[in-house]
PDB file of C-alpha atoms and ligand atoms in Angstrom:
ATOM      1  CA  MET A   1     -30.357  15.570  15.617  1.00 82.00           C
ATOM      2  CA  SER A   2     -28.023  13.868  13.193  1.00 95.00           C
ATOM      3  CA  GLU A   3     -24.714  15.213  12.005  1.00 98.00           C
ATOM      4  CA  VAL A   4     -22.668  14.467   8.902  1.00 98.00           C
ATOM      5  CA  ILE A   5     -18.936  14.740   9.558  1.00 98.00           C
ATOM      6  CA  THR A   6     -16.434  14.460   6.717  1.00 98.00           C
ATOM      7  CA  ILE A   7     -12.855  13.470   7.480  1.00 98.00           C
ATOM      8  CA  ALA A   8     -10.720  15.346   4.990  1.00 98.00           C
ATOM      9  CA  ASN A   9      -7.145  16.218   4.139  1.00 97.00           C
ATOM     10  CA  GLN A  10      -5.845  15.972   0.591  1.00 96.00           C
ATOM     11  CA  LYS A  11      -2.502  14.884   1.973  1.00 96.00           C
ATOM     12  CA  GLY A  12      -2.140  11.101   1.826  1.00 96.00           C
ATOM     13  CA  GLY A  13      -1.624   8.795   4.793  1.00 96.00           C
ATOM     14  CA  VAL A  14      -2.436  11.277   7.553  1.00 97.00           C
ATOM     15  CA  GLY A  15      -5.000   9.137   9.382  1.00 98.00           C
ATOM     16  CA  LYS A  16      -8.302   9.984   7.643  1.00 98.00           C
ATOM     17  CA  THR A  17      -9.512   6.391   7.300  1.00 98.00           C
ATOM     18  CA  THR A  18      -8.193   5.445  10.729  1.00 98.00           C
ATOM     19  CA  THR A  19     -10.140   8.354  12.209  1.00 98.00           C
ATOM     20  CA  ALA A  20     -13.364   7.665  10.284  1.00 98.00           C
ATOM     21  CA  VAL A  21     -13.371   4.002  11.322  1.00 98.00           C
ATOM     22  CA  ASN A  22     -12.277   4.375  14.935  1.00 98.00           C
ATOM     23  CA  LEU A  23     -14.215   7.517  15.772  1.00 98.00           C
ATOM     24  CA  GLY A  24     -17.259   5.877  14.178  1.00 98.00           C
ATOM     25  CA  ALA A  25     -16.755   2.724  16.219  1.00 98.00           C
ATOM     26  CA  ALA A  26     -16.156   4.677  19.445  1.00 98.00           C
ATOM     27  CA  LEU A  27     -19.374   6.664  18.922  1.00 98.00           C
ATOM     28  CA  ALA A  28     -21.256   3.427  18.217  1.00 98.00           C
ATOM     29  CA  GLN A  29     -19.831   1.839  21.386  1.00 98.00           C
ATOM     30  CA  ASN A  30     -21.180   4.891  23.228  1.00 97.00           C
ATOM     31  CA  GLY A  31     -24.678   4.005  22.051  1.00 97.00           C
ATOM     32  CA  LYS A  32     -24.866   6.326  19.055  1.00 98.00           C
ATOM     33  CA  LYS A  33     -26.223   5.050  15.748  1.00 98.00           C
ATOM     34  CA  VAL A  34     -23.415   5.506  13.219  1.00 98.00           C
ATOM     35  CA  LEU A  35     -22.988   5.153   9.463  1.00 98.00           C
ATOM     36  CA  ILE A  36     -19.543   5.268   7.881  1.00 98.00           C
ATOM     37  CA  ILE A  37     -19.536   6.109   4.185  1.00 98.00           C
ATOM     38  CA  ASP A  38     -16.414   5.028   2.323  1.00 98.00           C
ATOM     39  CA  ALA A  39     -15.937   7.652  -0.375  1.00 98.00           C
ATOM     40  CA  ASP A  40     -12.434   6.564  -1.376  1.00 97.00           C
ATOM     41  CA  PRO A  41     -11.746   4.198  -4.306  1.00 96.00           C
ATOM     42  CA  GLN A  42      -8.900   2.727  -2.217  1.00 96.00           C
ATOM     43  CA  THR A  43     -11.704   1.141  -0.081  1.00 97.00           C
ATOM     44  CA  ASN A  44      -9.590   1.202   3.076  1.00 98.00           C
ATOM     45  CA  ALA A  45     -12.504   1.990   5.395  1.00 98.00           C
ATOM     46  CA  THR A  46     -14.535  -0.855   3.869  1.00 98.00           C
ATOM     47  CA  THR A  47     -11.703  -3.351   4.403  1.00 98.00           C
ATOM     48  CA  SER A  48     -10.910  -1.991   7.879  1.00 98.00           C
ATOM     49  CA  LEU A  49     -14.386  -3.025   9.024  1.00 98.00           C
ATOM     50  CA  GLY A  50     -13.858  -6.529   7.691  1.00 97.00           C
ATOM     51  CA  PHE A  51     -15.764  -6.352   4.404  1.00 97.00           C
ATOM     52  CA  ASN A  52     -14.411  -7.728   1.166  1.00 92.00           C
ATOM     53  CA  ARG A  53     -15.576  -7.538  -2.418  1.00 88.00           C
ATOM     54  CA  ASN A  54     -17.737 -10.647  -2.132  1.00 89.00           C
ATOM     55  CA  ASP A  55     -19.810  -9.111   0.637  1.00 93.00           C
ATOM     56  CA  TYR A  56     -21.564  -6.551  -1.563  1.00 95.00           C
ATOM     57  CA  GLU A  57     -22.651  -6.085  -5.132  1.00 95.00           C
ATOM     58  CA  TYR A  58     -23.341  -2.366  -5.160  1.00 96.00           C
ATOM     59  CA  ASN A  59     -21.465   0.483  -3.545  1.00 97.00           C
ATOM     60  CA  ILE A  60     -21.328   4.257  -3.204  1.00 97.00           C
ATOM     61  CA  TYR A  61     -20.455   4.609  -6.907  1.00 95.00           C
ATOM     62  CA  HIS A  62     -23.855   3.222  -7.925  1.00 95.00           C
ATOM     63  CA  VAL A  63     -25.533   5.690  -5.588  1.00 96.00           C
ATOM     64  CA  LEU A  64     -23.620   8.634  -7.012  1.00 94.00           C
ATOM     65  CA  ILE A  65     -24.464   7.724 -10.592  1.00 91.00           C
ATOM     66  CA  GLY A  66     -28.098   7.386  -9.574  1.00 92.00           C
ATOM     67  CA  ILE A  67     -28.850   3.715 -10.159  1.00 94.00           C
ATOM     68  CA  LYS A  68     -29.109   2.780  -6.468  1.00 97.00           C
ATOM     69  CA  LYS A  69     -30.457   4.542  -3.407  1.00 98.00           C
ATOM     70  CA  MET A  70     -28.253   4.976  -0.350  1.00 98.00           C
ATOM     71  CA  SER A  71     -30.540   2.655   1.608  1.00 98.00           C
ATOM     72  CA  ASP A  72     -29.873  -0.089  -0.986  1.00 98.00           C
ATOM     73  CA  VAL A  73     -26.122  -0.160  -0.338  1.00 98.00           C
ATOM     74  CA  ILE A  74     -25.974   0.065   3.464  1.00 98.00           C
ATOM     75  CA  LEU A  75     -24.301  -2.931   5.110  1.00 98.00           C
ATOM     76  CA  HIS A  76     -24.606  -3.884   8.770  1.00 97.00           C
ATOM     77  CA  SER A  77     -21.179  -4.381  10.275  1.00 97.00           C
ATOM     78  CA  ASN A  78     -20.294  -6.979  12.894  1.00 96.00           C
ATOM     79  CA  PHE A  79     -20.351  -4.197  15.449  1.00 98.00           C
ATOM     80  CA  LYS A  80     -23.437  -2.941  17.257  1.00 97.00           C
ATOM     81  CA  ASN A  81     -24.865   0.408  16.045  1.00 98.00           C
ATOM     82  CA  LEU A  82     -22.323   0.590  13.213  1.00 98.00           C
ATOM     83  CA  ASP A  83     -23.365   0.512   9.542  1.00 98.00           C
ATOM     84  CA  MET A  84     -21.258   0.991   6.453  1.00 98.00           C
ATOM     85  CA  VAL A  85     -21.619   2.129   2.867  1.00 98.00           C
ATOM     86  CA  PRO A  86     -18.792   0.411   0.983  1.00 98.00           C
ATOM     87  CA  ALA A  87     -16.695   1.713  -1.871  1.00 97.00           C
ATOM     88  CA  ASN A  88     -15.066  -0.053  -4.780  1.00 94.00           C
ATOM     89  CA  ILE A  89     -12.145   0.729  -7.054  1.00 92.00           C
ATOM     90  CA  GLY A  90     -14.755   1.500  -9.756  1.00 89.00           C
ATOM     91  CA  LEU A  91     -15.465   4.706  -7.868  1.00 90.00           C
ATOM     92  CA  VAL A  92     -12.576   6.329  -9.758  1.00 89.00           C
ATOM     93  CA  GLY A  93     -14.961   6.341 -12.741  1.00 86.00           C
ATOM     94  CA  ILE A  94     -17.021   8.986 -11.020  1.00 85.00           C
ATOM     95  CA  GLU A  95     -14.468  11.642 -11.964  1.00 81.00           C
ATOM     96  CA  LYS A  96     -15.575  11.327 -15.589  1.00 80.00           C
ATOM     97  CA  GLU A  97     -19.230  11.732 -14.617  1.00 78.00           C
ATOM     98  CA  PHE A  98     -18.485  14.843 -12.651  1.00 78.00           C
ATOM     99  CA  TYR A  99     -16.810  16.543 -15.547  1.00 76.00           C
ATOM    100  CA  ASN A 100     -19.932  16.063 -17.649  1.00 74.00           C
ATOM    101  CA  PRO A 101     -21.115  19.678 -17.909  1.00 73.00           C
ATOM    102  CA  LYS A 102     -24.692  18.558 -18.567  1.00 73.00           C
ATOM    103  CA  LYS A 103     -24.912  17.075 -15.092  1.00 73.00           C
ATOM    104  CA  LYS A 104     -26.506  19.572 -12.719  1.00 74.00           C
ATOM    105  CA  ASN A 105     -25.536  20.114  -9.083  1.00 79.00           C
ATOM    106  CA  ARG A 106     -22.589  17.788  -9.451  1.00 89.00           C
ATOM    107  CA  GLU A 107     -21.165  18.920  -6.130  1.00 91.00           C
ATOM    108  CA  LEU A 108     -24.275  17.960  -4.201  1.00 93.00           C
ATOM    109  CA  LEU A 109     -24.875  14.398  -5.396  1.00 93.00           C
ATOM    110  CA  LEU A 110     -23.697  12.873  -2.132  1.00 96.00           C
ATOM    111  CA  ARG A 111     -25.647  15.351  -0.019  1.00 97.00           C
ATOM    112  CA  LYS A 112     -28.853  14.522  -1.921  1.00 96.00           C
ATOM    113  CA  ALA A 113     -28.211  10.791  -1.585  1.00 97.00           C
ATOM    114  CA  ILE A 114     -27.733  11.074   2.187  1.00 98.00           C
ATOM    115  CA  GLU A 115     -30.865  13.165   2.842  1.00 98.00           C
ATOM    116  CA  PRO A 116     -33.431  10.309   2.920  1.00 98.00           C
ATOM    117  CA  ILE A 117     -31.438   8.239   5.436  1.00 98.00           C
ATOM    118  CA  LYS A 118     -29.868  11.045   7.476  1.00 98.00           C
ATOM    119  CA  SER A 119     -32.363  10.948  10.340  1.00 97.00           C
ATOM    120  CA  ASN A 120     -31.771   7.196  10.858  1.00 98.00           C
ATOM    121  CA  TYR A 121     -28.345   7.966  12.324  1.00 98.00           C
ATOM    122  CA  ASP A 122     -26.860  10.108  15.074  1.00 98.00           C
ATOM    123  CA  TYR A 123     -23.611  10.466  13.147  1.00 98.00           C
ATOM    124  CA  ILE A 124     -22.663   9.852   9.539  1.00 98.00           C
ATOM    125  CA  LEU A 125     -18.909   9.893   8.944  1.00 98.00           C
ATOM    126  CA  ILE A 126     -17.497  10.203   5.433  1.00 98.00           C
ATOM    127  CA  ASP A 127     -13.981   8.975   4.675  1.00 98.00           C
ATOM    128  CA  SER A 128     -12.643  10.998   1.741  1.00 98.00           C
ATOM    129  CA  PRO A 129      -9.719  10.327  -0.620  1.00 97.00           C
ATOM    130  CA  PRO A 130      -6.317  12.079  -0.618  1.00 97.00           C
ATOM    131  CA  ALA A 131      -7.185  14.642  -3.295  1.00 95.00           C
ATOM    132  CA  LEU A 132      -9.194  17.825  -3.624  1.00 94.00           C
ATOM    133  CA  GLY A 133     -11.132  16.407  -6.572  1.00 93.00           C
ATOM    134  CA  PRO A 134     -14.859  15.868  -7.177  1.00 93.00           C
ATOM    135  CA  ILE A 135     -15.268  13.128  -4.549  1.00 95.00           C
ATOM    136  CA  THR A 136     -13.806  15.255  -1.763  1.00 96.00           C
ATOM    137  CA  ILE A 137     -15.856  18.254  -2.929  1.00 96.00           C
ATOM    138  CA  ASN A 138     -18.989  16.073  -2.748  1.00 96.00           C
ATOM    139  CA  SER A 139     -17.953  14.794   0.678  1.00 98.00           C
ATOM    140  CA  LEU A 140     -17.518  18.365   1.921  1.00 98.00           C
ATOM    141  CA  GLY A 141     -20.727  19.434   0.167  1.00 97.00           C
ATOM    142  CA  ALA A 142     -22.602  16.754   2.115  1.00 98.00           C
ATOM    143  CA  ALA A 143     -21.091  17.621   5.491  1.00 98.00           C
ATOM    144  CA  ASP A 144     -22.292  19.648   8.437  1.00 98.00           C
ATOM    145  CA  SER A 145     -18.735  19.721   9.701  1.00 98.00           C
ATOM    146  CA  VAL A 146     -15.241  18.549   8.876  1.00 98.00           C
ATOM    147  CA  ILE A 147     -12.483  16.978  10.938  1.00 98.00           C
ATOM    148  CA  ILE A 148      -8.979  17.498   9.580  1.00 98.00           C
ATOM    149  CA  PRO A 149      -6.427  14.913  10.726  1.00 98.00           C
ATOM    150  CA  ILE A 150      -2.889  16.275  10.783  1.00 96.00           C
ATOM    151  CA  GLN A 151      -0.014  13.825  10.865  1.00 95.00           C
ATOM    152  CA  CYS A 152       2.589  14.959  13.392  1.00 93.00           C
ATOM    153  CA  GLU A 153       5.494  14.720  10.951  1.00 87.00           C
ATOM    154  CA  PHE A 154       7.562  16.986   8.760  1.00 80.00           C
ATOM    155  CA  PHE A 155       5.454  18.900   6.175  1.00 83.00           C
ATOM    156  CA  ALA A 156       2.385  18.339   8.372  1.00 82.00           C
ATOM    157  CA  LEU A 157       0.860  21.715   7.590  1.00 86.00           C
ATOM    158  CA  GLU A 158       1.790  21.642   3.915  1.00 84.00           C
ATOM    159  CA  GLY A 159      -1.295  21.980   1.727  1.00 88.00           C
ATOM    160  CA  LEU A 160      -3.446  23.005   4.664  1.00 93.00           C
ATOM    161  CA  ALA A 161      -3.976  26.526   3.310  1.00 93.00           C
ATOM    162  CA  GLN A 162      -5.345  25.046   0.098  1.00 95.00           C
ATOM    163  CA  LEU A 163      -7.759  22.814   2.007  1.00 96.00           C
ATOM    164  CA  LEU A 164      -8.958  25.700   4.189  1.00 96.00           C
ATOM    165  CA  ASN A 165      -9.377  27.804   1.080  1.00 97.00           C
ATOM    166  CA  THR A 166     -11.506  25.103  -0.542  1.00 97.00           C
ATOM    167  CA  ILE A 167     -13.648  24.856   2.595  1.00 97.00           C
ATOM    168  CA  ASN A 168     -14.166  28.626   2.564  1.00 97.00           C
ATOM    169  CA  LEU A 169     -15.138  28.593  -1.103  1.00 97.00           C
ATOM    170  CA  LEU A 170     -17.698  25.853  -0.414  1.00 97.00           C
ATOM    171  CA  LYS A 171     -19.087  27.872   2.486  1.00 97.00           C
ATOM    172  CA  LYS A 172     -19.578  30.789   0.147  1.00 96.00           C
ATOM    173  CA  SER A 173     -21.272  28.665  -2.495  1.00 95.00           C
ATOM    174  CA  ILE A 174     -22.914  25.284  -2.023  1.00 95.00           C
ATOM    175  CA  ASN A 175     -22.605  24.677   1.715  1.00 97.00           C
ATOM    176  CA  PRO A 176     -22.902  27.859   3.828  1.00 97.00           C
ATOM    177  CA  LYS A 177     -23.364  25.946   7.088  1.00 97.00           C
ATOM    178  CA  LEU A 178     -20.166  23.903   6.822  1.00 98.00           C
ATOM    179  CA  THR A 179     -17.990  24.281   9.915  1.00 97.00           C
ATOM    180  CA  ILE A 180     -14.570  23.009  10.871  1.00 97.00           C
ATOM    181  CA  LYS A 181     -15.161  20.735  13.829  1.00 97.00           C
ATOM    182  CA  GLY A 182     -11.497  20.474  14.577  1.00 97.00           C
ATOM    183  CA  PHE A 183      -7.942  19.580  13.704  1.00 97.00           C
ATOM    184  CA  LEU A 184      -6.822  16.220  14.999  1.00 97.00           C
ATOM    185  CA  PRO A 185      -3.081  15.667  15.490  1.00 97.00           C
ATOM    186  CA  THR A 186      -2.426  12.014  14.588  1.00 97.00           C
ATOM    187  CA  MET A 187       0.499   9.584  14.939  1.00 97.00           C
ATOM    188  CA  TYR A 188       1.929  11.734  17.709  1.00 96.00           C
ATOM    189  CA  SER A 189       5.091  10.372  19.158  1.00 95.00           C
ATOM    190  CA  SER A 190       6.312  11.881  22.405  1.00 90.00           C
ATOM    191  CA  GLN A 191       9.958  10.931  21.722  1.00 90.00           C
ATOM    192  CA  ASN A 192       9.911  12.818  18.469  1.00 90.00           C
ATOM    193  CA  ASN A 193      10.720  16.532  18.561  1.00 92.00           C
ATOM    194  CA  LEU A 194       8.976  17.027  15.232  1.00 91.00           C
ATOM    195  CA  SER A 195       5.724  15.823  16.772  1.00 94.00           C
ATOM    196  CA  LYS A 196       6.068  18.408  19.526  1.00 93.00           C
ATOM    197  CA  GLN A 197       6.848  21.097  16.964  1.00 92.00           C
ATOM    198  CA  VAL A 198       3.743  20.286  14.901  1.00 92.00           C
ATOM    199  CA  LEU A 199       1.582  20.391  18.015  1.00 93.00           C
ATOM    200  CA  GLU A 200       3.065  23.754  18.973  1.00 93.00           C
ATOM    201  CA  ASP A 201       2.397  25.126  15.495  1.00 92.00           C
ATOM    202  CA  LEU A 202      -1.188  23.875  15.567  1.00 93.00           C
ATOM    203  CA  SER A 203      -1.766  25.284  19.047  1.00 93.00           C
ATOM    204  CA  HIS A 204      -0.372  28.608  17.906  1.00 93.00           C
ATOM    205  CA  HIS A 205      -2.503  28.934  14.757  1.00 92.00           C
ATOM    206  CA  PHE A 206      -5.673  26.987  15.557  1.00 93.00           C
ATOM    207  CA  LYS A 207      -5.910  26.786  19.334  1.00 91.00           C
ATOM    208  CA  GLU A 208      -9.687  27.087  19.418  1.00 94.00           C
ATOM    209  CA  LYS A 209     -10.046  24.318  16.834  1.00 96.00           C
ATOM    210  CA  LEU A 210      -8.187  21.594  18.702  1.00 97.00           C
ATOM    211  CA  PHE A 211     -10.191  18.952  20.568  1.00 97.00           C
ATOM    212  CA  LEU A 212      -9.667  18.801  24.322  1.00 95.00           C
ATOM    213  CA  THR A 213      -9.626  15.876  26.738  1.00 94.00           C
ATOM    214  CA  LYS A 214     -11.572  15.853  29.994  1.00 91.00           C
ATOM    215  CA  LYS A 215      -8.454  17.231  31.678  1.00 92.00           C
ATOM    216  CA  LYS A 216      -8.485  20.106  29.160  1.00 92.00           C
ATOM    217  CA  GLU A 217      -5.339  18.886  27.454  1.00 93.00           C
ATOM    218  CA  VAL A 218      -5.050  18.959  23.660  1.00 95.00           C
ATOM    219  CA  LEU A 219      -6.426  15.691  22.324  1.00 97.00           C
ATOM    220  CA  ILE A 220      -3.856  13.861  20.217  1.00 97.00           C
ATOM    221  CA  VAL A 221      -3.878  10.387  18.705  1.00 98.00           C
ATOM    222  CA  PRO A 222      -0.582   8.732  19.669  1.00 97.00           C
ATOM    223  CA  ARG A 223       1.380   6.571  17.276  1.00 97.00           C
ATOM    224  CA  ASN A 224       0.266   3.169  18.465  1.00 98.00           C
ATOM    225  CA  ILE A 225       0.955  -0.255  17.006  1.00 98.00           C
ATOM    226  CA  LYS A 226      -2.536  -1.549  17.879  1.00 98.00           C
ATOM    227  CA  VAL A 227      -4.071   1.174  15.715  1.00 98.00           C
ATOM    228  CA  ALA A 228      -1.932   0.067  12.776  1.00 98.00           C
ATOM    229  CA  GLU A 229      -2.666  -3.633  13.333  1.00 98.00           C
ATOM    230  CA  SER A 230      -6.420  -3.555  13.812  1.00 98.00           C
ATOM    231  CA  PRO A 231      -7.486  -3.121  10.129  1.00 98.00           C
ATOM    232  CA  SER A 232      -5.836  -6.417   9.205  1.00 97.00           C
ATOM    233  CA  TYR A 233      -8.220  -8.108  11.661  1.00 98.00           C
ATOM    234  CA  GLY A 234     -11.192  -6.284  10.153  1.00 97.00           C
ATOM    235  CA  LYS A 235     -11.823  -4.559  13.468  1.00 98.00           C
ATOM    236  CA  PRO A 236     -11.666  -1.007  14.781  1.00 98.00           C
ATOM    237  CA  VAL A 237      -8.964  -0.555  17.433  1.00 98.00           C
ATOM    238  CA  THR A 238     -11.727   0.260  19.915  1.00 98.00           C
ATOM    239  CA  GLU A 239     -12.818  -3.394  19.565  1.00 98.00           C
ATOM    240  CA  TYR A 240      -9.478  -5.059  18.763  1.00 98.00           C
ATOM    241  CA  ALA A 241      -7.518  -3.487  21.622  1.00 98.00           C
ATOM    242  CA  LYS A 242     -10.005  -1.596  23.792  1.00 97.00           C
ATOM    243  CA  LYS A 243      -7.413  -0.760  26.448  1.00 98.00           C
ATOM    244  CA  SER A 244      -4.710   0.525  24.084  1.00 98.00           C
ATOM    245  CA  LYS A 245      -3.642   4.159  24.043  1.00 98.00           C
ATOM    246  CA  GLY A 246      -4.877   4.443  20.462  1.00 98.00           C
ATOM    247  CA  ALA A 247      -8.366   3.240  21.414  1.00 98.00           C
ATOM    248  CA  ALA A 248      -8.387   5.601  24.401  1.00 98.00           C
ATOM    249  CA  ALA A 249      -7.718   8.573  22.108  1.00 98.00           C
ATOM    250  CA  TYR A 250     -10.657   7.700  19.863  1.00 98.00           C
ATOM    251  CA  PHE A 251     -12.949   7.107  22.864  1.00 98.00           C
ATOM    252  CA  ASP A 252     -11.904  10.553  24.153  1.00 97.00           C
ATOM    253  CA  LEU A 253     -12.604  12.115  20.754  1.00 98.00           C
ATOM    254  CA  ALA A 254     -16.069  10.538  20.650  1.00 98.00           C
ATOM    255  CA  LYS A 255     -16.805  11.838  24.144  1.00 97.00           C
ATOM    256  CA  SER A 256     -15.619  15.330  23.267  1.00 96.00           C
ATOM    257  CA  ILE A 257     -17.876  15.377  20.187  1.00 97.00           C
ATOM    258  CA  VAL A 258     -20.939  14.100  22.059  1.00 96.00           C
ATOM    259  CA  LYS A 259     -20.317  16.583  24.873  1.00 92.00           C
ATOM    260  CA  ALA A 260     -20.077  19.515  22.439  1.00 87.00           C
ATOM    261  CA  GLU A 261     -23.338  18.423  20.840  1.00 84.00           C
ATOM    262  CA  LYS A 262     -25.088  18.277  24.213  1.00 84.00           C
ATOM    263  CA  LYS A 263     -23.881  21.795  24.960  1.00 83.00           C
ATOM    264  CA  ILE A 264     -25.272  23.113  21.671  1.00 80.00           C
ATOM    265  CA  LYS A 265     -28.620  21.377  22.320  1.00 80.00           C
ATOM    266  CA  LYS A 266     -28.815  22.984  25.749  1.00 83.00           C
ATOM    267  CA  GLN A 267     -28.031  26.421  24.335  1.00 83.00           C
ATOM    268  CA  THR A 268     -30.642  26.009  21.606  1.00 81.00           C
ATOM    269  CA  LEU A 269     -33.255  24.920  24.135  1.00 82.00           C
ATOM    270  CA  SER A 270     -32.605  27.849  26.425  1.00 85.00           C
ATOM    271  CA  LYS A 271     -32.793  30.201  23.423  1.00 83.00           C
ATOM    272  CA  ILE A 272     -36.188  28.775  22.467  1.00 82.00           C
ATOM    273  CA  LYS A 273     -37.408  29.133  26.041  1.00 81.00           C
ATOM    274  CA  GLY A 274     -36.103  32.699  26.013  1.00 77.00           C
TER     275      GLY A 274
HETATM  276  P1  ATP B  26      -5.033   7.926   2.440  1.00 60.94           P
HETATM  277  O1  ATP B  26      -4.755   9.360   2.180  1.00 60.94           O
HETATM  278  O2  ATP B  26      -4.204   7.007   1.608  1.00 60.94           O
HETATM  279  O3  ATP B  26      -6.491   7.604   2.387  1.00 60.94           O
HETATM  280  P2  ATP B  26      -5.319   8.156   5.252  1.00 60.94           P
HETATM  281  O4  ATP B  26      -5.180   9.616   5.448  1.00 60.94           O
HETATM  282  O5  ATP B  26      -6.682   7.580   5.251  1.00 60.94           O
HETATM  283  O6  ATP B  26      -4.546   7.690   3.947  1.00 60.94           O
HETATM  284  P3  ATP B  26      -4.692   6.086   7.127  1.00 60.94           P
HETATM  285  O7  ATP B  26      -4.873   5.017   6.109  1.00 60.94           O
HETATM  286  O8  ATP B  26      -5.737   6.231   8.156  1.00 60.94           O
HETATM  287  O9  ATP B  26      -4.432   7.470   6.406  1.00 60.94           O
HETATM  288  O10 ATP B  26      -3.304   5.917   7.874  1.00 60.94           O
HETATM  289  C1  ATP B  26      -2.099   5.743   7.145  1.00 60.94           C
HETATM  290  C2  ATP B  26      -1.270   4.620   7.781  1.00 60.94           C
HETATM  291  O11 ATP B  26      -0.879   4.994   9.083  1.00 60.94           O
HETATM  292  C3  ATP B  26      -2.051   3.330   7.925  1.00 60.94           C
HETATM  293  O12 ATP B  26      -1.188   2.250   7.701  1.00 60.94           O
HETATM  294  C4  ATP B  26      -2.518   3.346   9.363  1.00 60.94           C
HETATM  295  O13 ATP B  26      -2.698   2.056   9.904  1.00 60.94           O
HETATM  296  C5  ATP B  26      -1.367   4.063  10.032  1.00 60.94           C
HETATM  297  N1  ATP B  26      -1.813   4.809  11.215  1.00 60.94           N
HETATM  298  C6  ATP B  26      -2.796   5.751  11.276  1.00 60.94           C
HETATM  299  N2  ATP B  26      -2.932   6.245  12.514  1.00 60.94           N
HETATM  300  C7  ATP B  26      -2.007   5.589  13.273  1.00 60.94           C
HETATM  301  C8  ATP B  26      -1.644   5.642  14.662  1.00 60.94           C
HETATM  302  N3  ATP B  26      -2.254   6.466  15.508  1.00 60.94           N
HETATM  303  N4  ATP B  26      -0.652   4.843  15.067  1.00 60.94           N
HETATM  304  C9  ATP B  26      -0.014   4.003  14.217  1.00 60.94           C
HETATM  305  N5  ATP B  26      -0.309   3.914  12.925  1.00 60.94           N
HETATM  306  C10 ATP B  26      -1.299   4.676  12.445  1.00 60.94           C
HETATM  307 MG1   MG B  27      -7.742   6.725   3.661  1.00 60.94          MG
END
């Protein structure tokens, strides 16, 4: 069973790319076959995995405008089990395409493009841009579930209602099966009272949507220098500093996601058996 997970939050700099790259890498290190799709013209996920513009001619933009297939633009990363679909600054041009009223099913272009390769992967993670525009709508339209990183800082929950509203609208229209996999508190700093406050607020409003560690504690990603450094080495933190607290958080997140999937499989099997 393969799952498409979009990492979304229209707020900028909250840890979307960091989560897509490091969760993807942690899942791959756990033996899962993973594809990360960079759906952000900023190309941060592409660069974080060590790719630069000379490494590829075509990217997700060419897939969305229909001149390349997804399988044509997949790159193998330097890391086992981890593939990547790169982006390019030219992806901003897609906005124009989307507003072409003659184009049908504009919200489902990415979903359609993923379909033929979906079963090749256990997990496909989509890194989306900091906006609720056409690219994010396509990323959510393509997803089975969404992870929402929340930066543990002032204004953390600002704009969240709008995002949840958008998700609900998509559920009612193009993607009825879309679920919220969870909220992920990022850049948590234990010395900072604001961080604690944000975690309390999240626990109060969305308790059942927070990921848990093995010890049943709320899973947070700590503010960790290794996490911030690793992209400049073109490596996920789970490879660059395996033993760091940041890597540990993403390994825990991967485990929690795989465990939840196993549970669902078991339930489905026992239902079938009656
Ligand atoms: P954008 O909205 O621009 O796409 P984003 O939501 O993808 O941003 P990131 O790029 O993942 O956010 O993170 C923003 C910055 O914070 C980056 O410089 C990143 O390295 C840093 N950062 C993210 N998570 C952590 C962490 N746990 N500890 C330290 N720094 C972090
Ligand atoms: Mg980003």
